[in-house]
Amino acid sequence: MTTSDQLGDQAQGTQRKSGIYVYGIVPADARVAEDARGVGDPPGKVEVIREGHVGALVSEVQLDRALGTPDDLQAHEQVLDSTASTAPVLPMRFGAVLTDADSVASEVLRDHHDEFAQALSELKGRAEYIVKGRYNENAILGEVLSENEQAQALRDDIRSKPEDASRDSQMALGEIISNAIETKRQADTQTVVSALEGVASHVNVRPPTHEYDATHIAVLAEIDRQSDVEQALNQLRENWGDRMQLRLLGPLAAYDFVVADAPGG
């Protein structure tokens, strides 16, 4: 068993001041990005604890400070995502802290060595990408109104009355628009999924996070085929024009497809 000397030399005692934060599981030969900054204030130094063919991305963390700030969450993701572009990584759920390096090696890596090694082998060369589309508000509202005579009548009624007198019409129009956008969202999401069928090995449709979200999906794809993903999205952008904005994020750790559980998880 090989562990980091720095982490392995932690002071022992009944009241520990520090623990070992675990970000995720990687192949034993994975290397940490030079600019990796761990959780905590100041940020911990990110290292790899190794056991057999697998390793754990870790850093020392002080136990007198609760984790969970936006900076901690961002650091957790950045450590994983910076690794995902060069090696497969199984994300650990945020907040996994163990006693010391030996605990990580025995309770995490040794006890689950074979299943981690198998999962990493299946993930090799692949990473997660997020495709997010947001409707252009004016464009999508114009589209809904042009397709729905009832919506047009309600709009005209609203324009012809004082605001207080048109509240019922406003509510009715708002419901029609919301339902219409949901229908379009489902259809447009399926269009994106179909466009990526030949590139992505797995797809996970995420719920919308905004009323004008057009599509929000996670795909697992080969890193070498990122250009193919981009080409498919460029074709959709050309087809849809200014109807929506499509963004691609990645490569990222495969949060939507594989998550390693901490001991007891």
XYZ file of N, CA and C in Angstrom:
795
model
N 0.842 -1.199 0.000
C 0.000 0.000 0.000
C 0.871 1.240 0.000
N 0.544 2.193 -0.850
C 1.305 3.434 -0.929
C 0.379 4.589 -0.619
N 0.772 5.439 0.310
C -0.023 6.621 0.630
C 0.881 7.830 0.595
N 0.275 9.008 0.574
C 1.054 10.238 0.616
C 1.737 10.347 1.965
N 3.053 10.607 1.967
C 3.779 10.735 3.227
C 3.248 11.896 4.055
N 2.920 12.961 3.364
C 2.440 14.129 4.094
C 1.140 13.829 4.815
N 0.208 13.161 4.143
C -1.070 12.847 4.757
C -0.924 11.733 5.778
N 0.010 10.826 5.545
C 0.178 9.695 6.457
C 0.810 10.084 7.764
N 1.437 11.276 7.833
C 2.132 11.696 9.038
C 1.272 12.579 9.930
N -0.034 12.509 9.793
C -0.907 13.326 10.631
C -0.781 12.953 12.104
N -0.933 13.962 12.937
C -0.832 13.708 14.382
C -2.011 12.880 14.839
N -1.735 11.927 15.717
C -2.780 11.083 16.263
C -3.280 11.691 17.573
N -4.509 11.416 17.946
C -5.045 11.927 19.195
C -6.515 11.680 19.271
N -7.064 11.826 20.469
C -8.483 11.573 20.656
C -9.313 12.677 20.020
N -8.762 13.871 19.953
C -9.475 14.978 19.329
C -8.676 15.447 18.113
N -9.050 14.972 16.961
C -8.340 15.336 15.738
C -8.775 16.719 15.277
N -7.796 17.468 14.812
C -8.080 18.797 14.294
C -8.282 18.777 12.786
N -7.892 17.668 12.150
C -8.019 17.600 10.704
C -8.470 16.209 10.285
N -8.996 16.141 9.070
C -9.402 14.870 8.481
C -8.989 14.862 7.025
N -9.379 13.812 6.323
C -9.033 13.689 4.921
C -10.312 13.767 4.091
N -10.385 14.787 3.261
C -11.538 14.996 2.378
C -11.315 14.206 1.103
N -12.321 13.447 0.690
C -12.206 12.609 -0.504
C -13.105 13.172 -1.604
N -12.499 13.478 -2.759
C -13.229 14.049 -3.886
C -13.777 12.974 -4.817
N -12.959 11.956 -5.078
C -13.388 10.932 -6.023
C -12.331 9.863 -6.187
N -12.676 8.870 -6.989
C -11.819 7.705 -7.227
C -11.246 7.792 -8.634
N -9.955 7.497 -8.765
C -9.259 7.596 -10.048
C -8.356 6.381 -10.230
N -7.858 6.143 -11.434
C -6.839 5.100 -11.609
C -5.590 5.444 -10.794
N -4.844 4.449 -10.402
C -3.673 4.669 -9.558
C -2.628 5.554 -10.220
N -2.595 5.573 -11.552
C -1.580 6.377 -12.236
C -2.057 7.793 -12.549
N -3.218 8.187 -12.043
C -3.728 9.539 -12.290
C -2.850 10.569 -11.595
N -2.765 11.726 -12.200
C -1.982 12.818 -11.635
C -2.887 14.010 -11.363
N -2.525 14.760 -10.319
C -3.310 15.923 -9.928
C -2.865 17.135 -10.744
N -3.831 17.914 -11.199
C -3.505 19.142 -11.913
C -2.700 20.078 -11.011
N -1.696 20.729 -11.567
C -0.813 21.570 -10.768
C -1.556 22.712 -10.077
N -2.613 23.196 -10.697
C -3.338 24.326 -10.126
C -4.547 23.897 -9.296
N -4.632 22.616 -8.972
C -5.776 22.122 -8.191
C -5.783 22.737 -6.800
N -6.933 23.233 -6.401
C -7.110 23.852 -5.075
C -8.264 23.144 -4.387
N -7.987 22.611 -3.208
C -8.983 21.829 -2.504
C -9.967 22.668 -1.712
N -10.844 21.980 -0.982
C -11.821 22.662 -0.131
C -11.114 23.251 1.081
N -11.803 24.125 1.771
C -11.262 24.698 2.994
C -10.667 26.072 2.778
N -10.361 26.738 3.889
C -9.762 28.062 3.869
C -8.647 28.107 4.911
N -7.384 28.057 4.458
C -6.929 28.082 3.063
C -7.194 26.741 2.371
N -7.215 26.738 1.029
C -7.491 25.497 0.297
C -6.447 24.433 0.591
N -6.902 23.181 0.727
C -5.983 22.087 0.983
C -5.244 21.671 -0.270
N -4.066 21.086 -0.095
C -3.289 20.572 -1.221
C -3.883 19.241 -1.664
N -4.213 19.131 -2.931
C -4.848 17.925 -3.451
C -3.773 16.901 -3.817
N -3.955 15.666 -3.353
C -3.007 14.590 -3.605
C -3.769 13.313 -3.942
N -3.030 12.253 -4.238
C -3.638 10.963 -4.552
C -3.149 9.923 -3.555
N -4.083 9.254 -2.901
C -3.779 8.088 -2.071
C -4.028 6.871 -2.943
N -3.069 5.960 -3.010
C -3.147 4.826 -3.938
C -3.227 3.502 -3.207
N -3.971 2.590 -3.808
C -4.113 1.225 -3.292
C -4.347 0.324 -4.490
N -3.363 -0.498 -4.818
C -3.502 -1.372 -5.975
C -3.620 -0.578 -7.253
N -4.701 -0.847 -8.021
C -4.898 -0.193 -9.315
C -5.751 1.060 -9.239
N -6.180 1.447 -8.041
C -7.047 2.616 -7.910
C -6.463 3.619 -6.926
N -6.990 4.823 -6.974
C -6.545 5.867 -6.065
C -7.691 6.774 -5.681
N -7.440 7.630 -4.713
C -8.456 8.586 -4.269
C -7.867 9.984 -4.304
N -8.602 10.912 -4.899
C -8.227 12.316 -4.862
C -8.611 12.868 -3.499
N -7.651 13.416 -2.772
C -7.912 13.836 -1.394
C -7.175 15.130 -1.079
N -7.575 15.744 0.027
C -6.801 16.827 0.621
C -7.100 16.859 2.110
N -6.182 17.433 2.855
C -6.403 17.572 4.294
C -7.375 18.713 4.524
N -8.265 18.539 5.483
C -9.261 19.567 5.773
C -9.363 19.746 7.283
N -9.476 20.983 7.719
C -9.608 21.277 9.140
C -11.035 20.996 9.601
N -11.145 20.330 10.753
C -12.459 19.912 11.241
C -13.154 20.959 12.097
N -12.471 22.072 12.376
C -13.098 23.117 13.194
C -13.909 24.094 12.356
N -14.043 23.776 11.067
C -14.804 24.635 10.166
C -15.756 23.784 9.347
N -17.043 24.122 9.393
C -18.032 23.342 8.649
C -17.863 23.558 7.152
N -18.012 22.473 6.388
C -17.948 22.554 4.939
C -19.326 22.890 4.372
N -19.336 23.402 3.171
C -20.619 23.648 2.523
C -20.773 25.035 1.952
N -19.722 25.854 1.991
C -19.813 27.175 1.384
C -19.800 27.041 -0.137
N -20.245 28.077 -0.853
C -20.156 28.025 -2.322
C -18.737 27.765 -2.812
N -17.743 28.319 -2.108
C -16.354 28.081 -2.510
C -15.982 26.613 -2.350
N -16.471 25.973 -1.289
C -16.199 24.542 -1.084
C -16.815 23.706 -2.202
N -18.062 24.003 -2.518
C -18.741 23.259 -3.582
C -18.039 23.443 -4.919
N -17.598 24.666 -5.174
C -16.903 24.948 -6.430
C -15.565 24.223 -6.469
N -14.848 24.213 -5.349
C -13.556 23.528 -5.292
C -13.723 22.034 -5.512
N -14.751 21.451 -4.903
C -15.033 20.027 -5.057
C -15.205 19.679 -6.539
N -16.008 20.462 -7.232
C -16.272 20.193 -8.649
C -15.046 20.465 -9.509
N -14.303 21.514 -9.207
C -13.151 21.850 -10.028
C -12.062 20.788 -9.946
N -11.863 20.218 -8.755
C -10.875 19.146 -8.609
C -11.270 17.963 -9.488
N -12.547 17.593 -9.450
C -13.020 16.460 -10.239
C -12.993 16.757 -11.734
N -13.467 17.945 -12.116
C -13.561 18.264 -13.538
C -12.188 18.429 -14.181
N -11.235 18.985 -13.436
C -9.894 19.141 -14.002
C -9.234 17.791 -14.221
N -9.632 16.798 -13.444
C -9.093 15.449 -13.608
C -9.781 14.727 -14.759
N -11.076 14.979 -14.954
C -11.874 14.243 -15.942
C -11.372 14.419 -17.363
N -10.664 15.502 -17.635
C -10.181 15.725 -18.994
C -8.963 14.863 -19.319
N -8.321 14.284 -18.302
C -7.116 13.480 -18.524
C -7.227 12.046 -18.025
N -8.202 11.770 -17.155
C -8.343 10.416 -16.595
C -9.776 10.196 -16.159
N -10.253 8.937 -16.184
C -11.602 8.677 -15.678
C -11.661 8.960 -14.180
N -12.786 9.444 -13.719
C -12.931 9.758 -12.294
C -14.348 9.424 -11.845
N -14.446 8.752 -10.714
C -15.739 8.446 -10.099
C -15.963 9.469 -8.996
N -16.904 10.405 -9.171
C -17.093 11.447 -8.156
C -17.591 10.861 -6.837
N -17.089 11.381 -5.737
C -17.626 11.078 -4.420
C -18.630 12.179 -4.092
N -19.666 11.831 -3.367
C -20.636 12.853 -2.984
C -19.953 13.917 -2.125
N -20.402 15.159 -2.267
C -19.797 16.261 -1.533
C -19.869 16.005 -0.032
N -18.755 16.272 0.646
C -18.731 16.195 2.102
C -18.153 14.930 2.683
N -17.518 14.074 1.871
C -16.958 12.819 2.382
C -15.627 13.090 3.080
N -15.601 12.937 4.405
C -14.391 13.170 5.192
C -14.106 11.932 6.035
N -12.884 11.427 5.938
C -12.461 10.288 6.740
C -11.379 10.710 7.718
N -11.075 9.804 8.646
C -10.164 10.135 9.735
C -8.756 10.447 9.255
N -8.193 9.556 8.443
C -6.804 9.729 8.024
C -6.568 8.986 6.710
N -5.326 9.052 6.221
C -4.980 8.429 4.953
C -5.160 6.919 4.989
N -4.818 6.298 6.120
C -4.983 4.846 6.231
C -6.444 4.442 6.116
N -7.351 5.256 6.666
C -8.782 4.967 6.572
C -9.260 5.032 5.131
N -8.747 6.010 4.388
C -9.106 6.117 2.974
C -8.638 4.879 2.227
N -7.379 4.466 2.482
C -6.817 3.316 1.784
C -7.568 2.035 2.103
N -7.951 1.852 3.363
C -8.586 0.589 3.760
C -10.093 0.610 3.559
N -10.782 1.618 4.084
C -12.242 1.642 4.075
C -12.833 1.994 2.714
N -12.099 2.761 1.918
C -12.612 3.171 0.612
C -11.985 2.342 -0.502
N -10.671 2.414 -0.614
C -10.004 1.812 -1.764
C -9.882 0.295 -1.676
N -9.419 -0.207 -0.562
C -9.195 -1.654 -0.460
C -10.513 -2.412 -0.445
N -11.478 -1.924 0.322
C -12.753 -2.642 0.454
C -13.555 -2.651 -0.847
N -13.322 -1.674 -1.719
C -14.111 -1.569 -2.959
C -13.217 -1.595 -4.190
N -12.029 -2.128 -4.041
C -11.023 -2.044 -5.098
C -11.523 -2.577 -6.437
N -12.059 -3.771 -6.446
C -12.423 -4.407 -7.713
C -13.572 -3.689 -8.413
N -14.585 -3.260 -7.645
C -15.722 -2.584 -8.282
C -15.308 -1.202 -8.799
N -14.428 -0.519 -8.067
C -13.926 0.766 -8.558
C -13.098 0.576 -9.823
N -12.223 -0.443 -9.809
C -11.375 -0.692 -10.975
C -12.224 -0.999 -12.209
N -13.290 -1.781 -12.018
C -14.171 -2.113 -13.132
C -14.890 -0.876 -13.652
N -15.404 -0.052 -12.743
C -16.126 1.162 -13.146
C -15.202 2.139 -13.871
N -13.975 2.265 -13.399
C -13.017 3.157 -14.050
C -12.651 2.645 -15.441
N -12.557 1.324 -15.562
C -12.253 0.736 -16.861
C -13.359 1.036 -17.864
N -14.613 0.943 -17.427
C -15.744 1.215 -18.310
C -15.841 2.698 -18.669
N -15.329 3.549 -17.786
C -15.416 4.997 -17.998
C -14.213 5.545 -18.773
N -13.199 4.743 -18.961
C -11.948 5.208 -19.571
C -12.206 5.885 -20.921
N -11.626 7.055 -21.074
C -11.742 7.786 -22.331
C -13.035 8.551 -22.491
N -13.915 8.503 -21.499
C -15.203 9.181 -21.603
C -15.379 10.185 -20.468
N -16.225 11.159 -20.699
C -16.523 12.173 -19.694
C -17.939 12.676 -19.908
N -18.426 13.432 -18.962
C -19.773 14.003 -19.057
C -19.714 15.376 -19.716
N -20.726 15.645 -20.512
C -20.916 16.967 -21.109
C -22.349 17.413 -20.808
N -22.500 18.690 -20.538
C -23.827 19.256 -20.290
C -24.240 20.110 -21.480
N -25.415 19.822 -22.010
C -25.987 20.623 -23.093
C -27.154 21.400 -22.507
N -27.068 22.708 -22.575
C -28.138 23.533 -22.013
C -28.605 24.545 -23.040
N -29.907 24.575 -23.245
C -30.499 25.518 -24.189
C -31.460 26.446 -23.465
N -31.433 27.723 -23.800
C -32.340 28.715 -23.216
C -33.059 29.442 -24.349
N -34.397 29.416 -24.303
C -35.174 30.097 -25.326
C -34.921 31.606 -25.292
N -34.893 32.197 -26.470
C -34.948 33.643 -26.576
C -36.377 34.052 -26.217
N -36.544 34.841 -25.174
C -37.884 35.142 -24.654
C -38.801 35.720 -25.718
N -38.348 36.723 -26.433
C -39.199 37.356 -27.439
C -39.546 36.375 -28.555
N -38.563 35.584 -28.958
C -38.786 34.649 -30.059
C -39.790 33.574 -29.675
N -39.651 33.013 -28.469
C -40.525 31.902 -28.089
C -41.931 32.405 -27.786
N -42.063 33.592 -27.200
C -43.397 34.140 -26.953
C -44.095 34.456 -28.278
N -43.347 34.986 -29.212
C -43.930 35.253 -30.523
C -44.371 33.976 -31.208
N -43.584 32.915 -31.016
C -43.923 31.620 -31.608
C -45.214 31.078 -31.004
N -45.326 31.159 -29.686
C -46.528 30.659 -29.014
C -47.754 31.440 -29.459
N -47.648 32.749 -29.512
C -48.793 33.578 -29.901
C -49.206 33.329 -31.348
N -48.242 33.127 -32.215
C -48.571 32.922 -33.622
C -49.270 31.592 -33.856
N -49.084 30.650 -32.935
C -49.653 29.309 -33.101
C -50.962 29.107 -32.338
N -51.347 30.069 -31.496
C -52.491 29.850 -30.612
C -53.442 31.046 -30.684
N -54.610 30.841 -31.297
C -55.573 31.928 -31.452
C -56.120 32.407 -30.108
N -56.302 31.487 -29.175
C -56.799 31.886 -27.855
C -55.791 32.802 -27.165
N -54.519 32.483 -27.299
C -53.480 33.326 -26.703
C -53.488 34.716 -27.332
N -53.716 34.785 -28.637
C -53.777 36.083 -29.325
C -54.952 36.909 -28.798
N -56.098 36.246 -28.609
C -57.286 36.957 -28.115
C -57.058 37.480 -26.705
N -56.415 36.669 -25.864
C -56.131 37.102 -24.493
C -55.145 38.261 -24.487
N -54.158 38.205 -25.355
C -53.197 39.309 -25.444
C -53.903 40.599 -25.841
N -54.808 40.508 -26.817
C -55.532 41.700 -27.271
C -56.431 42.235 -26.163
N -57.034 41.323 -25.403
C -57.893 41.744 -24.292
C -57.085 42.481 -23.231
N -55.893 41.961 -22.948
C -55.014 42.587 -21.948
C -54.605 43.982 -22.399
N -54.307 44.124 -23.660
C -53.881 45.423 -24.195
C -54.998 46.462 -24.176
N -56.244 45.987 -24.232
C -57.373 46.925 -24.341
C -57.942 47.354 -22.997
N -57.421 46.777 -21.898
C -57.986 47.065 -20.576
C -56.914 47.552 -19.617
N -57.322 48.244 -18.562
C -56.370 48.582 -17.493
C -55.834 47.290 -16.855
N -54.700 47.388 -16.229
C -54.054 46.195 -15.677
C -54.956 45.456 -14.693
N -55.597 46.174 -13.791
C -56.449 45.519 -12.791
C -57.609 44.770 -13.430
N -58.135 45.299 -14.524
C -59.308 44.694 -15.166
C -58.953 43.499 -16.028
N -57.666 43.323 -16.293
C -57.269 42.238 -17.194
C -56.519 41.105 -16.480
N -56.636 41.065 -15.166
C -55.853 40.069 -14.423
C -56.255 38.639 -14.773
N -57.523 38.386 -14.950
C -57.956 37.031 -15.316
C -57.353 36.627 -16.664
N -57.374 37.571 -17.599
C -56.791 37.286 -18.909
C -55.279 37.079 -18.808
N -54.624 37.838 -17.944
C -53.190 37.685 -17.753
C -52.859 36.288 -17.215
N -53.658 35.853 -16.240
C -53.422 34.533 -15.663
C -53.672 33.431 -16.685
N -54.729 33.574 -17.453
C -55.054 32.566 -18.473
C -53.971 32.514 -19.543
N -53.505 33.687 -19.952
C -52.445 33.731 -20.968
C -51.149 33.135 -20.427
N -50.843 33.451 -19.173
C -49.639 32.902 -18.562
C -49.663 31.379 -18.522
N -50.834 30.810 -18.235
C -50.952 29.349 -18.201
C -50.786 28.745 -19.591
N -51.378 29.378 -20.584
C -51.241 28.882 -21.960
C -49.773 28.905 -22.386
N -49.102 30.010 -22.090
C -47.687 30.135 -22.464
C -46.837 29.092 -21.753
N -47.077 28.906 -20.459
C -46.301 27.928 -19.692
C -46.479 26.520 -20.243
N -47.723 26.158 -20.537
C -47.997 24.819 -21.082
C -47.379 24.648 -22.473
N -47.459 25.704 -23.272
C -46.907 25.629 -24.627
C -45.385 25.481 -24.588
N -44.739 26.219 -23.696
C -43.282 26.124 -23.586
C -42.874 24.745 -23.103
N -43.633 24.175 -22.180
C -43.317 22.824 -21.703
C -43.418 21.813 -22.843
N -44.443 21.948 -23.667
C -44.594 21.049 -24.823
C -43.423 21.212 -25.793
N -43.039 22.458 -26.050
C -41.908 22.711 -26.940
C -40.610 22.216 -26.329
N -40.464 22.384 -25.006
C -39.261 21.915 -24.315
C -39.082 20.411 -24.495
N -40.154 19.684 -24.324
C -40.071 18.229 -24.472
C -39.698 17.840 -25.902
N -40.307 18.506 -26.877
C -40.011 18.193 -28.275
C -38.578 18.583 -28.633
N -38.146 19.743 -28.184
C -36.797 20.210 -28.520
C -35.733 19.375 -27.805
N -36.031 18.944 -26.591
C -35.099 18.067 -25.878
C -34.928 16.762 -26.630
N -36.025 16.206 -27.128
C -35.939 14.963 -27.886
C -35.146 15.173 -29.179
N -35.267 16.353 -29.777
C -34.491 16.657 -30.985
C -32.997 16.662 -30.682
N -32.625 17.243 -29.544
C -31.217 17.273 -29.157
C -30.718 15.856 -28.864
N -31.512 15.085 -28.120
C -31.130 13.707 -27.811
C -30.919 12.910 -29.096
N -31.826 13.055 -30.045
C -31.707 12.330 -31.313
C -30.460 12.757 -32.080
N -30.140 14.044 -32.034
C -28.968 14.548 -32.750
C -27.670 14.000 -32.172
N -27.696 13.619 -30.886
C -26.486 13.133 -30.223
C -26.435 11.616 -30.098
N -27.429 10.938 -30.647
C -27.509 9.479 -30.488
C -26.263 8.767 -30.985
N -25.693 9.225 -32.072
C -24.527 8.547 -32.623
C -23.226 8.901 -31.933
N -23.275 9.876 -31.023
C -22.058 10.345 -30.353
C -22.047 9.962 -28.878
N -23.149 10.162 -28.194
C -23.220 9.913 -26.749
C -23.580 8.458 -26.472
N -22.906 7.876 -25.494
C -23.216 6.502 -25.109
C -24.366 6.449 -24.110
N -24.541 7.506 -23.315
C -25.654 7.586 -22.366
C -26.142 9.032 -22.306
N -27.436 9.189 -22.059
C -28.040 10.516 -21.967
C -28.941 10.564 -20.739
N -28.865 11.659 -19.997
C -29.730 11.860 -18.841
C -30.401 13.226 -18.977
N -31.730 13.229 -19.094
C -32.471 14.486 -19.213
C -32.658 15.083 -17.822
N -32.186 16.295 -17.662
C -32.306 16.996 -16.382
C -33.562 17.874 -16.372
N -34.113 18.133 -15.206
C -35.282 19.031 -15.135
C -34.862 20.458 -15.445
N -35.786 21.277 -15.951
C -35.455 22.675 -16.240
C -35.162 23.438 -14.956
N -34.318 24.453 -15.057
C -33.993 25.294 -13.905
C -34.506 26.717 -14.087
N -35.118 26.980 -15.242
C -35.633 28.315 -15.540
C -36.846 28.165 -16.446
N -37.779 29.107 -16.346
C -39.019 28.996 -17.118
C -38.779 29.005 -18.619
N -37.655 29.569 -19.062
C -37.357 29.595 -20.487
C -36.278 28.594 -20.883
N -36.001 27.630 -20.018
C -35.094 26.549 -20.415
C -35.697 25.776 -21.573
N -34.893 25.551 -22.611
C -35.357 24.798 -23.770
C -34.939 23.338 -23.681
N -33.755 23.090 -23.170
C -33.264 21.728 -22.985
C -32.155 21.748 -21.957
N -32.046 20.667 -21.210
C -31.006 20.557 -20.181
C -30.691 19.072 -20.031
N -29.627 18.633 -20.674
C -29.309 17.212 -20.648
C -27.829 16.998 -20.358
N -27.544 15.853 -19.743
C -26.170 15.405 -19.526
C -25.921 14.221 -20.448
N -24.772 14.215 -21.101
C -24.428 13.103 -21.980
C -23.061 12.568 -21.583
N -22.910 11.265 -21.711
C -21.621 10.619 -21.502
C -21.064 10.296 -22.883
N -19.915 10.863 -23.198
C -19.352 10.705 -24.536
C -17.837 10.552 -24.457
N -17.276 9.999 -25.510
C -15.831 9.872 -25.589
C -15.211 11.265 -25.747
N -14.173 11.524 -24.961
C -13.517 12.828 -25.009
C -12.978 13.103 -26.407
N -12.495 12.062 -27.081
C -11.963 12.228 -28.439
C -13.038 12.630 -29.444
N -14.314 12.485 -29.058
C -15.403 12.823 -29.979
C -16.109 14.126 -29.572
N -15.453 14.928 -28.772
C -16.050 16.195 -28.380
C -16.375 17.058 -29.598
N -15.513 17.017 -30.594
C -15.768 17.815 -31.805
C -17.038 17.358 -32.510
N -17.351 16.053 -32.411
C -18.584 15.548 -33.016
C -19.809 16.068 -32.270
N -19.695 16.152 -30.946
C -20.784 16.723 -30.143
C -20.988 18.178 -30.539
N -19.894 18.916 -30.643
C -19.984 20.333 -31.009
C -20.574 20.509 -32.402
N -20.203 19.625 -33.327
C -20.728 19.724 -34.688
C -22.236 19.490 -34.706
N -22.704 18.505 -33.940
C -24.140 18.230 -33.882
C -24.895 19.430 -33.319
N -24.345 20.066 -32.305
C -25.002 21.233 -31.717
C -24.950 22.429 -32.663
N -23.863 22.568 -33.392
C -23.773 23.660 -34.369
C -24.843 23.526 -35.441
N -25.139 22.294 -35.850
C -26.193 22.078 -36.839
C -27.552 22.483 -36.278
N -27.782 22.166 -35.000
C -29.039 22.568 -34.365
C -29.120 24.085 -34.247
N -28.001 24.725 -33.904
C -27.992 26.195 -33.823
C -28.365 26.805 -35.167
N -27.827 26.227 -36.222
C -28.127 26.732 -37.560
C -29.607 26.544 -37.890
N -30.155 25.395 -37.490
C -31.571 25.114 -37.773
C -32.496 26.028 -36.975
N -32.130 26.314 -35.738
C -33.008 27.071 -34.844
C -32.771 28.570 -34.884
N -31.666 29.001 -35.431
C -31.394 30.432 -35.503
C -31.358 31.076 -34.135
N -32.070 32.240 -34.013
C -32.055 32.945 -32.726
C -33.173 32.491 -31.798
N -33.785 31.361 -32.112
C -34.878 30.834 -31.290
C -34.397 30.468 -29.885
N -33.169 29.989 -29.788
C -32.610 29.651 -28.479
C -31.095 29.729 -28.533
N -30.484 29.794 -27.375
C -29.037 29.715 -27.237
C -28.682 28.335 -26.694
N -27.764 27.655 -27.362
C -27.308 26.330 -26.942
C -25.889 26.441 -26.430
N -25.635 25.884 -25.233
C -24.293 25.890 -24.655
C -23.839 24.462 -24.385
N -22.540 24.239 -24.501
C -21.937 22.946 -24.174
C -20.904 23.156 -23.079
N -21.025 22.420 -21.993
C -20.073 22.475 -20.884
C -19.376 21.133 -20.768
N -18.074 21.131 -20.601
C -17.345 19.883 -20.428
C -16.003 19.929 -21.123
N -15.207 18.883 -20.934
C -15.550 17.637 -20.225
C -15.611 17.822 -18.709
N -16.539 17.089 -18.085
C -16.752 17.133 -16.649
C -16.686 15.721 -16.083
N -16.563 15.632 -14.767
C -16.694 14.331 -14.116
C -18.111 13.815 -14.344
N -18.260 12.508 -14.382
C -19.543 11.895 -14.779
C -20.536 11.853 -13.623
N -20.907 13.030 -13.108
C -21.797 13.121 -11.954
C -23.141 12.423 -12.187
N -23.675 12.534 -13.398
C -25.006 12.001 -13.684
C -25.003 10.501 -13.929
N -23.831 9.894 -14.043
C -23.788 8.501 -14.481
C -23.077 7.560 -13.506
N -22.105 8.050 -12.751
C -21.436 7.212 -11.757
C -21.082 8.056 -10.543
N -21.405 7.567 -9.369
C -21.038 8.237 -8.126
C -20.547 7.196 -7.151
N -19.357 7.408 -6.591
C -18.815 6.489 -5.595
C -19.343 6.874 -4.230
N -19.768 5.889 -3.458
C -20.291 6.136 -2.120
C -19.184 6.072 -1.089
N -19.239 6.995 -0.134
C -18.314 6.944 0.990
C -18.711 5.762 1.895
N -17.812 5.316 2.793
C -18.160 4.237 3.702
C -19.452 4.564 4.451
N -20.365 3.597 4.447
C -21.638 3.806 5.100
C -22.658 4.492 4.230
N -22.264 4.887 2.980
C -23.167 5.594 2.062
C -23.981 4.648 1.257
